[in-house]
Each structure stands twice: as structure tokens, then as C-alpha cells.
Amino acid sequence: MPNNENLTVTTDTVIVGAGFAGLGMGIKLKRSGFDDFVIIERESDLGGAWRDNTYPGVACDVPSHVYSYSFRTNPHWSRVRAPGSEILEYLRTCAREEGLLSYLRFDAPMDRATWDQDSGRWIVETPSVTYSARFLVTACGHLADEKLPDLPGVDSFAGEYFHSARWNHEVSLEGKRIALIGSGASAIQLLPELAKVGSEVVVFQRSPAYIMPSPNPVYSEADQRLFERSPDTLRALRTETFWTAEANFAARRGVPKYLEAGRKIPLGHLDRSVSDPELKAKLTPDYELGCKRLLGSDLYYPALQQDHVTLEASALARIDGSRVISAAGNSFEVDVVVFATGFEAAEPVFANVVYGRDGLQLAESWSQGMTAYASNTTHGFPNLFIMNGPNTSSGHNSAIYILEAQMDYILGAVTFAEEEGAHVLEVTSEAEAEYVADVRQRSEGTVWLDGGCRNWYVDRRTGALTLIWPDFMHAFRELNATFEPDAYSIDTPVAAPSVSVG
Ligand SMILES: Cc1cc2nc3c(=O)[nH]c(=O)nc-3n(C[C@H](O)[C@H](O)[C@H](O)COP(=O)(O)OP(=O)(O)OC[C@H]3O[C@@H](n4cnc5c(N)ncnc54)[C@H](O)[C@@H]3O)c2cc1C
């Protein structure tokens, strides 16, 4: 029960998080006539990853025409992979035009959510309002809580340092000596921009990435007009882009001939782009293709070869005053350190504040790694739906496709509860265990487990693949987009809610 004495508001559904998942869920509920919900967001704006990541060069790396809602296509993407600001604007437009703004509650972090067995409701505490809700949908993101390495000496650093997801726009980088920590998806977008302004840039690379050629052509006004006038053309482009990406799963599955063919593309790109054998060796991965996220850039290798840019093929080990020192023992004097060091993904932060039946903490329940039935619901946590949680990340296609399947599942559950008068839905432990066993079986032999790298898709406590969906994306939809009540124990009513918001 709430331990603060603030206002209590009763609503049907609380959605936590206003990124692609939470906003899309709101749109789906509203369009289906379920308008008794709120979307609580800890920040003071919507947009999730695209609000937080404002670093120079930020863009999606999956084509925008699939990295957008199927139910709100956008004919006006400026290029194949749109910049982050455009994606944020797209989400703003969706929220405004779908009439979602009045459902959003900003500066409202979910401090604690507790299942109240007596009323069969979630008690969701935020600093100023406590919500009593029948359903709780967590849409807190899996790349939302940035990870800073625990580095000796960081407090002694004389200059400025920040994470790529919390860009400090107050700091001018013009003429500065910059250390870029990391060589993953954000770092390869950042380096070309940092190299334009910095007097010296040193990149700390723990392990190199496979990088595909990635031309990013603009869509002309004529293209955009065509997409606007001919939704069929746009739909056909979406379909083609989706299925082209789907084909890449065969390599992730570990099928040798696809791996061999797939490897040739990034290694050929490296070969054509870098002539210095020593640098090429440092940039050649020693693990299997796709084990870590496969990246795309035409700008990274040229940026890396500029005279004022240095690749330090070693992790950053410590900081001493204005010097950053690698594990290999090399030291560089810098003014600014940019950490492109990723996010807390496999052990989601929100799970620390969610308490289910009998006071069970979600983080505790997941102490051996995240699990859920249909990658969505988990035993002991009735009426809780988890978006972008266990086995929902995509290693080869658009995240939005998975999120939309999850929205349909949740909408199905809410509709079922409404039509059948079901008040409490709790997935059985047997159904969850069976699903998890199936996912584990699909994971076997994939490059994420057998590819010889350390990646963030695997739970470090157990070695299980808990983040990525280890199959084709369309298989996720086939399996997980339709609510099947058979997997649930179902309770009917307790006290009816009294006040509504929306
Ligand atoms: C730089 C970057 C580029 C990416 N590019 C791609 C791409 O090209 N293709 C792709 O498929 N995916 C990409 N992704 C992955 C991306 O995370 C997903 O595509 C998508 O944005 C996830 O949406 P979401 O709503 O689940 O999470 P998010 O967008 O992360 O939104 C989660 C929201 O929940 C809020 N929140 C979290 N905890 C709480 C709490 N306790 N209380 C209240 N609010 C809370 C956060 O503030 C945030 O607004 C990228 C991610 C990043 C960081």
C-alpha cells in the first residue's frame, strides 16, 4: 500500500514510459475504446531513447520506414535512416495527432508498484500521485538506463565527462582533446562528428565491431510525395525492407554458409576502407559475425584514419587528473571524456521497484535472469505486462515490429478481461516454464551464445540469452501477438473502482 500521503487516483491501466512502446500502447488502447489509462514518464518530455540520445550524429540504424509504427506510417522521412531529432518529432506528432497528450503525466517516475491482493489492483506510487490500477504495463525500455564504468580516478578528472545518452550540450568540443570510450553503435555514429570539431580524438576500443557499408541516401521531395499519395507504394517498401532484414536471421542462427557469406560484406568493407595492416588487424573482430550487434557506417573508418584521431585498442582502465589510461598502459591527456558505454539491459532497473503477489520483488524473481510467458507476463505478478523485456530485442530487424506484437497481445488481454468480466489474470508457472524452455531451445547454436564474444544480450549471472528474441521476427508475432487465456489462472471480481481519469 502507498507509504506516501499524496493524491490517489483510480484508473484502469497505468503505462510506465513514454517511448515507442508506451506511446504505441496508449494509441492502441485509445483507438480500441479503452480510454481509462495514464502514461507516466519520469522525464519531463516524451520520446524515450530519442529524447535522451541527442549526441551529434545520432540516427536509427534500421531503415526508418520499418523503424516506425505500421499503424502510423510516415511518408516524410528525410532519408533511409533518419536522424534522431526527426524520430523524436515523429513520436511527438503521433502523440499529438492521436490525442494522447492529455494521458501523459511527466516528471512522474514509478517509485514503487505493489500488487494489492485484496483489491486485485496495482498501487503505483509516483512523487505526487499514487495510482490504483487494474493493469500495469511497464514500457521502461531496455536501453534507457545508461551504464557508466566504475573507473578508478574518475573523480580526479579535471575536465568534463558525460554519457552519450546524457549529452551535455553546454560543453563546447571545439578544439578540445576528446576521449571516446567504446566502439559500439553510439560510438561509431559519434566519432565522425567528434573528429570534425576536436583537435585530437582517441577512441578506446575493448573489442572491434563488424561494420557494414551503410549508404544513407536522402528521399527527394518527389519520393516523399509519392509515398504520401500512394500508401501502397510505401507499404510495399516497408514489406520489402522488413523481409530483406528477416533474411539476415539465418546467419544469426549460426548456419555456416550464411555466416560465411555474411562475414564477407563487413570484412570486405574493412579491407576496402583501411589499408594500414596494423590498423586493419586492430579493427578485425575475433568473434563470430552478429555475436555483438552488427553495425553500419560509411563514415567511421575514414574518421578513424584522420591524423588527429587515434585508435587505442584497449579498454579504458583508469583516469588520473587529466590523463586517461588504457588497460594496455597507454596514457593520453584529454579535456573531455565521452562514455559511449551502453546501458543496463539484462538487469532492468525498473524491476527493483515492482512488487508482486506476496511482496515478491520482480528483480528478485529475475535473479537468475529475466523470464516471461510470451515474453510478456510472469508468474507471481498478476495483471502486469512487460514491454521490451525478456527475449524481445531484435538482433537483425526493427524493434518496433516486436513492440507492436506485444501491444496486440496486451490489447487482447485487456479485451478478454473486459468481455469475460475477469479481474485478475496471472500466468501459470507451468506455462511460463514451458515457454522459457522453448526460447532456450531456440537460443541454442545462435551466434549470441556460441559466437565467442561477450555481449549484452546474455545474462552474466546464468549465461542464458535473456534479451534477444532468438528467431525470425515474424515467428515472434506468430507466437506472441495473440492473448491465449488457457495459460492463465483467472479470477473474477472484487471491489469495483470508483473514480476514473483519462
Ligand atoms: C541511440 C539508440 C539508437 C537506437 N536505434 C535503434 C534502431 O535503429 N533500430 C531499433 O530497432 N532499435 C534501436 N534502438 C533501440 C531502442 O531502444 C528501441 O528501438 C525503442 O526506442 C525502445 O522503445 P521503448 O519505448 O521500449 O523504450 P525507450 O525509448 O527507452 O523508452 C522508455 C521510457 O521509459 C521511461 N522510464 C523508464 N523507467 C521509468 C520509471 N521507473 N518511471 C517512469 N518512466 C520510466 C524512460 O524515461 C523512457 O522515456 C536504439 C536505441 C538507442 C539508445
Short mmCIF file of N, CA, C and O and ligand atoms in Angstrom, two decimals, residues 16-22 40-43 47-53 55 58-62 67 108-110 139-144 186 293 343 350 388 397-400 403, ligand 1:
data_model
loop_
_atom_site.label_atom_id
_atom_site.label_comp_id
_atom_site.label_asym_id
_atom_site.label_seq_id
_atom_site.Cartn_x
_atom_site.Cartn_y
_atom_site.Cartn_z
N VAL A 16 3.90 2.68 -17.97
CA VAL A 16 5.09 3.36 -17.45
C VAL A 16 6.09 3.56 -18.58
O VAL A 16 6.65 2.58 -19.09
N GLY A 17 6.31 4.81 -18.97
CA GLY A 17 7.29 5.10 -20.01
C GLY A 17 6.64 5.63 -21.27
O GLY A 17 5.64 5.07 -21.75
N ALA A 18 7.19 6.73 -21.79
CA ALA A 18 6.60 7.38 -22.96
C ALA A 18 7.56 7.34 -24.15
O ALA A 18 7.85 8.36 -24.78
N GLY A 19 8.07 6.13 -24.42
CA GLY A 19 8.86 5.92 -25.64
C GLY A 19 7.99 5.25 -26.69
O GLY A 19 6.75 5.26 -26.59
N PHE A 20 8.62 4.62 -27.67
CA PHE A 20 7.87 3.95 -28.73
C PHE A 20 6.87 2.96 -28.15
O PHE A 20 5.73 2.86 -28.61
N ALA A 21 7.27 2.22 -27.10
CA ALA A 21 6.40 1.17 -26.56
C ALA A 21 5.19 1.77 -25.84
O ALA A 21 4.04 1.43 -26.15
N GLY A 22 5.45 2.67 -24.89
CA GLY A 22 4.35 3.22 -24.09
C GLY A 22 3.39 4.06 -24.92
O GLY A 22 2.16 3.96 -24.77
N ILE A 40 2.70 7.29 -17.40
CA ILE A 40 3.58 8.06 -16.52
C ILE A 40 5.01 7.98 -17.05
O ILE A 40 5.46 6.94 -17.49
N GLU A 41 5.68 9.11 -17.01
CA GLU A 41 7.04 9.21 -17.58
C GLU A 41 7.91 9.96 -16.58
O GLU A 41 7.53 11.01 -16.08
N ARG A 42 9.09 9.40 -16.29
CA ARG A 42 9.93 10.02 -15.26
C ARG A 42 10.55 11.35 -15.71
O ARG A 42 10.89 12.18 -14.89
N GLU A 43 10.72 11.51 -17.02
CA GLU A 43 11.30 12.76 -17.52
C GLU A 43 10.19 13.76 -17.82
O GLU A 43 9.02 13.45 -17.67
N GLY A 47 9.26 10.54 -25.70
CA GLY A 47 10.26 10.21 -26.73
C GLY A 47 11.22 9.11 -26.36
O GLY A 47 11.90 8.56 -27.24
N GLY A 48 11.36 8.79 -25.07
CA GLY A 48 12.24 7.69 -24.67
C GLY A 48 13.65 7.86 -25.20
O GLY A 48 14.27 8.93 -25.06
N ALA A 49 14.16 6.81 -25.85
CA ALA A 49 15.54 6.80 -26.34
C ALA A 49 15.83 8.02 -27.22
O ALA A 49 16.94 8.55 -27.23
N TRP A 50 14.81 8.50 -27.94
CA TRP A 50 15.03 9.59 -28.91
C TRP A 50 14.95 10.97 -28.27
O TRP A 50 15.32 11.96 -28.87
N ARG A 51 14.47 11.02 -27.06
CA ARG A 51 14.56 12.25 -26.25
C ARG A 51 15.92 12.30 -25.56
O ARG A 51 16.55 13.35 -25.49
N ASP A 52 16.38 11.14 -25.09
CA ASP A 52 17.61 11.09 -24.29
C ASP A 52 18.88 11.14 -25.14
O ASP A 52 19.89 11.69 -24.70
N ASN A 53 18.85 10.52 -26.29
CA ASN A 53 20.07 10.43 -27.10
C ASN A 53 20.10 11.57 -28.12
O ASN A 53 19.53 11.47 -29.20
N TYR A 55 23.12 13.04 -28.96
CA TYR A 55 24.54 13.22 -29.30
C TYR A 55 24.69 13.53 -30.80
O TYR A 55 23.84 13.13 -31.61
N VAL A 58 23.46 11.18 -34.00
CA VAL A 58 22.51 10.13 -33.61
C VAL A 58 21.45 9.90 -34.70
O VAL A 58 20.91 10.85 -35.26
N ALA A 59 21.22 8.64 -34.99
CA ALA A 59 20.25 8.24 -36.02
C ALA A 59 19.86 6.80 -35.76
O ALA A 59 20.55 6.10 -35.01
N CYS A 60 18.78 6.34 -36.38
CA CYS A 60 18.48 4.92 -36.26
C CYS A 60 19.38 4.16 -37.24
O CYS A 60 19.86 4.73 -38.22
N ASP A 61 19.61 2.88 -36.95
CA ASP A 61 20.43 2.12 -37.90
C ASP A 61 19.61 1.08 -38.66
O ASP A 61 20.14 0.30 -39.43
N VAL A 62 18.30 1.11 -38.43
CA VAL A 62 17.37 0.28 -39.20
C VAL A 62 16.57 1.28 -40.06
O VAL A 62 16.26 2.37 -39.59
N TYR A 67 11.34 1.36 -39.09
CA TYR A 67 11.52 1.80 -37.71
C TYR A 67 10.48 2.90 -37.41
O TYR A 67 10.80 4.07 -37.17
N ALA A 108 7.02 11.98 -13.53
CA ALA A 108 6.29 11.01 -12.71
C ALA A 108 6.98 9.65 -12.75
O ALA A 108 6.48 8.69 -13.35
N PRO A 109 8.15 9.53 -12.12
CA PRO A 109 8.79 8.22 -12.08
C PRO A 109 7.97 7.22 -11.29
O PRO A 109 7.36 7.59 -10.28
N MET A 110 7.92 5.99 -11.74
CA MET A 110 7.31 4.94 -10.93
C MET A 110 8.31 4.65 -9.81
O MET A 110 9.33 3.99 -10.03
N ALA A 139 6.72 -0.09 -19.76
CA ALA A 139 7.30 0.20 -21.09
C ALA A 139 8.53 1.07 -20.84
O ALA A 139 8.67 2.15 -21.39
N CYS A 140 9.39 0.55 -19.95
CA CYS A 140 10.51 1.34 -19.43
C CYS A 140 11.76 1.27 -20.30
O CYS A 140 12.78 1.88 -19.96
N GLY A 141 11.70 0.51 -21.38
CA GLY A 141 12.84 0.46 -22.30
C GLY A 141 13.92 -0.49 -21.82
O GLY A 141 14.02 -0.79 -20.64
N HIS A 142 14.74 -0.97 -22.76
CA HIS A 142 15.87 -1.81 -22.35
C HIS A 142 17.19 -1.08 -22.58
O HIS A 142 18.25 -1.57 -22.20
N LEU A 143 17.11 0.08 -23.22
CA LEU A 143 18.32 0.89 -23.38
C LEU A 143 17.99 2.29 -22.88
O LEU A 143 18.11 3.28 -23.60
N ALA A 144 17.50 2.35 -21.65
CA ALA A 144 17.04 3.62 -21.10
C ALA A 144 17.88 4.09 -19.92
O ALA A 144 17.87 5.27 -19.58
N SER A 186 26.57 3.58 -30.67
CA SER A 186 26.58 5.04 -30.49
C SER A 186 27.95 5.60 -30.88
O SER A 186 28.03 6.65 -31.53
N ARG A 293 26.30 -6.65 -31.68
CA ARG A 293 25.45 -6.00 -32.67
C ARG A 293 26.25 -5.65 -33.93
O ARG A 293 27.32 -5.05 -33.86
N PHE A 343 24.16 0.49 -21.86
CA PHE A 343 23.02 0.63 -20.95
C PHE A 343 22.89 -0.60 -20.05
O PHE A 343 23.41 -1.66 -20.36
N PHE A 350 13.94 -0.94 -13.54
CA PHE A 350 12.55 -0.82 -13.05
C PHE A 350 12.14 -2.04 -12.22
O PHE A 350 11.26 -1.94 -11.34
N ASN A 388 9.12 -4.82 -24.09
CA ASN A 388 10.56 -4.71 -24.33
C ASN A 388 11.36 -5.33 -23.18
O ASN A 388 12.40 -4.81 -22.78
N ASN A 397 16.49 -6.84 -37.03
CA ASN A 397 15.38 -6.15 -37.68
C ASN A 397 14.85 -5.06 -36.74
O ASN A 397 15.43 -4.83 -35.68
N SER A 398 13.71 -4.45 -37.08
CA SER A 398 13.23 -3.30 -36.31
C SER A 398 12.57 -3.71 -34.99
O SER A 398 11.71 -4.60 -34.96
N ALA A 399 12.95 -3.00 -33.92
CA ALA A 399 12.35 -3.24 -32.60
C ALA A 399 10.85 -2.96 -32.61
O ALA A 399 10.09 -3.55 -31.83
N ILE A 400 10.41 -2.10 -33.48
CA ILE A 400 9.00 -1.68 -33.45
C ILE A 400 8.08 -2.85 -33.83
O ILE A 400 6.96 -2.94 -33.35
N LEU A 403 7.52 -4.73 -30.69
CA LEU A 403 6.68 -3.94 -29.76
C LEU A 403 5.22 -3.97 -30.20
O LEU A 403 4.32 -4.05 -29.37
C1 LIG B 1 20.84 5.60 -29.67
C2 LIG B 1 19.89 4.47 -29.92
C3 LIG B 1 19.60 4.08 -31.22
C4 LIG B 1 18.72 3.03 -31.46
N1 LIG B 1 18.46 2.69 -32.75
C5 LIG B 1 17.63 1.66 -33.00
C6 LIG B 1 17.36 1.26 -34.34
O1 LIG B 1 17.87 1.81 -35.30
N2 LIG B 1 16.52 0.23 -34.53
C7 LIG B 1 15.94 -0.44 -33.49
O2 LIG B 1 15.17 -1.37 -33.74
N3 LIG B 1 16.16 -0.07 -32.22
C8 LIG B 1 17.00 0.94 -31.95
N4 LIG B 1 17.26 1.31 -30.64
C9 LIG B 1 16.63 0.57 -29.54
C10 LIG B 1 15.50 1.39 -28.90
O3 LIG B 1 15.68 1.29 -27.52
C11 LIG B 1 14.15 0.88 -29.31
O4 LIG B 1 14.06 0.86 -30.70
C12 LIG B 1 12.96 1.72 -28.81
O5 LIG B 1 13.28 3.07 -28.71
C13 LIG B 1 12.50 1.21 -27.48
O6 LIG B 1 11.35 1.91 -27.10
P1 LIG B 1 10.80 1.75 -25.61
O7 LIG B 1 9.61 2.61 -25.52
O8 LIG B 1 10.70 0.33 -25.28
O9 LIG B 1 11.99 2.30 -24.71
P2 LIG B 1 12.54 3.77 -24.53
O10 LIG B 1 12.51 4.52 -25.80
O11 LIG B 1 13.86 3.62 -23.86
O12 LIG B 1 11.51 4.46 -23.54
C14 LIG B 1 11.38 4.06 -22.19
C15 LIG B 1 10.81 5.21 -21.40
O13 LIG B 1 10.50 4.78 -20.09
C16 LIG B 1 10.87 5.77 -19.17
N5 LIG B 1 11.06 5.15 -17.86
C17 LIG B 1 11.97 4.20 -17.51
N6 LIG B 1 11.83 3.86 -16.23
C18 LIG B 1 10.81 4.60 -15.73
C19 LIG B 1 10.19 4.70 -14.46
N7 LIG B 1 10.61 3.95 -13.41
N8 LIG B 1 9.16 5.56 -14.30
C20 LIG B 1 8.72 6.31 -15.35
N9 LIG B 1 9.29 6.27 -16.58
C21 LIG B 1 10.31 5.42 -16.77
C22 LIG B 1 12.14 6.36 -19.76
O14 LIG B 1 12.42 7.64 -19.26
C23 LIG B 1 11.79 6.37 -21.25
O15 LIG B 1 11.17 7.56 -21.63
C24 LIG B 1 18.13 2.35 -30.38
C25 LIG B 1 18.42 2.74 -29.07
C26 LIG B 1 19.29 3.78 -28.83
C27 LIG B 1 19.59 4.18 -27.41
#
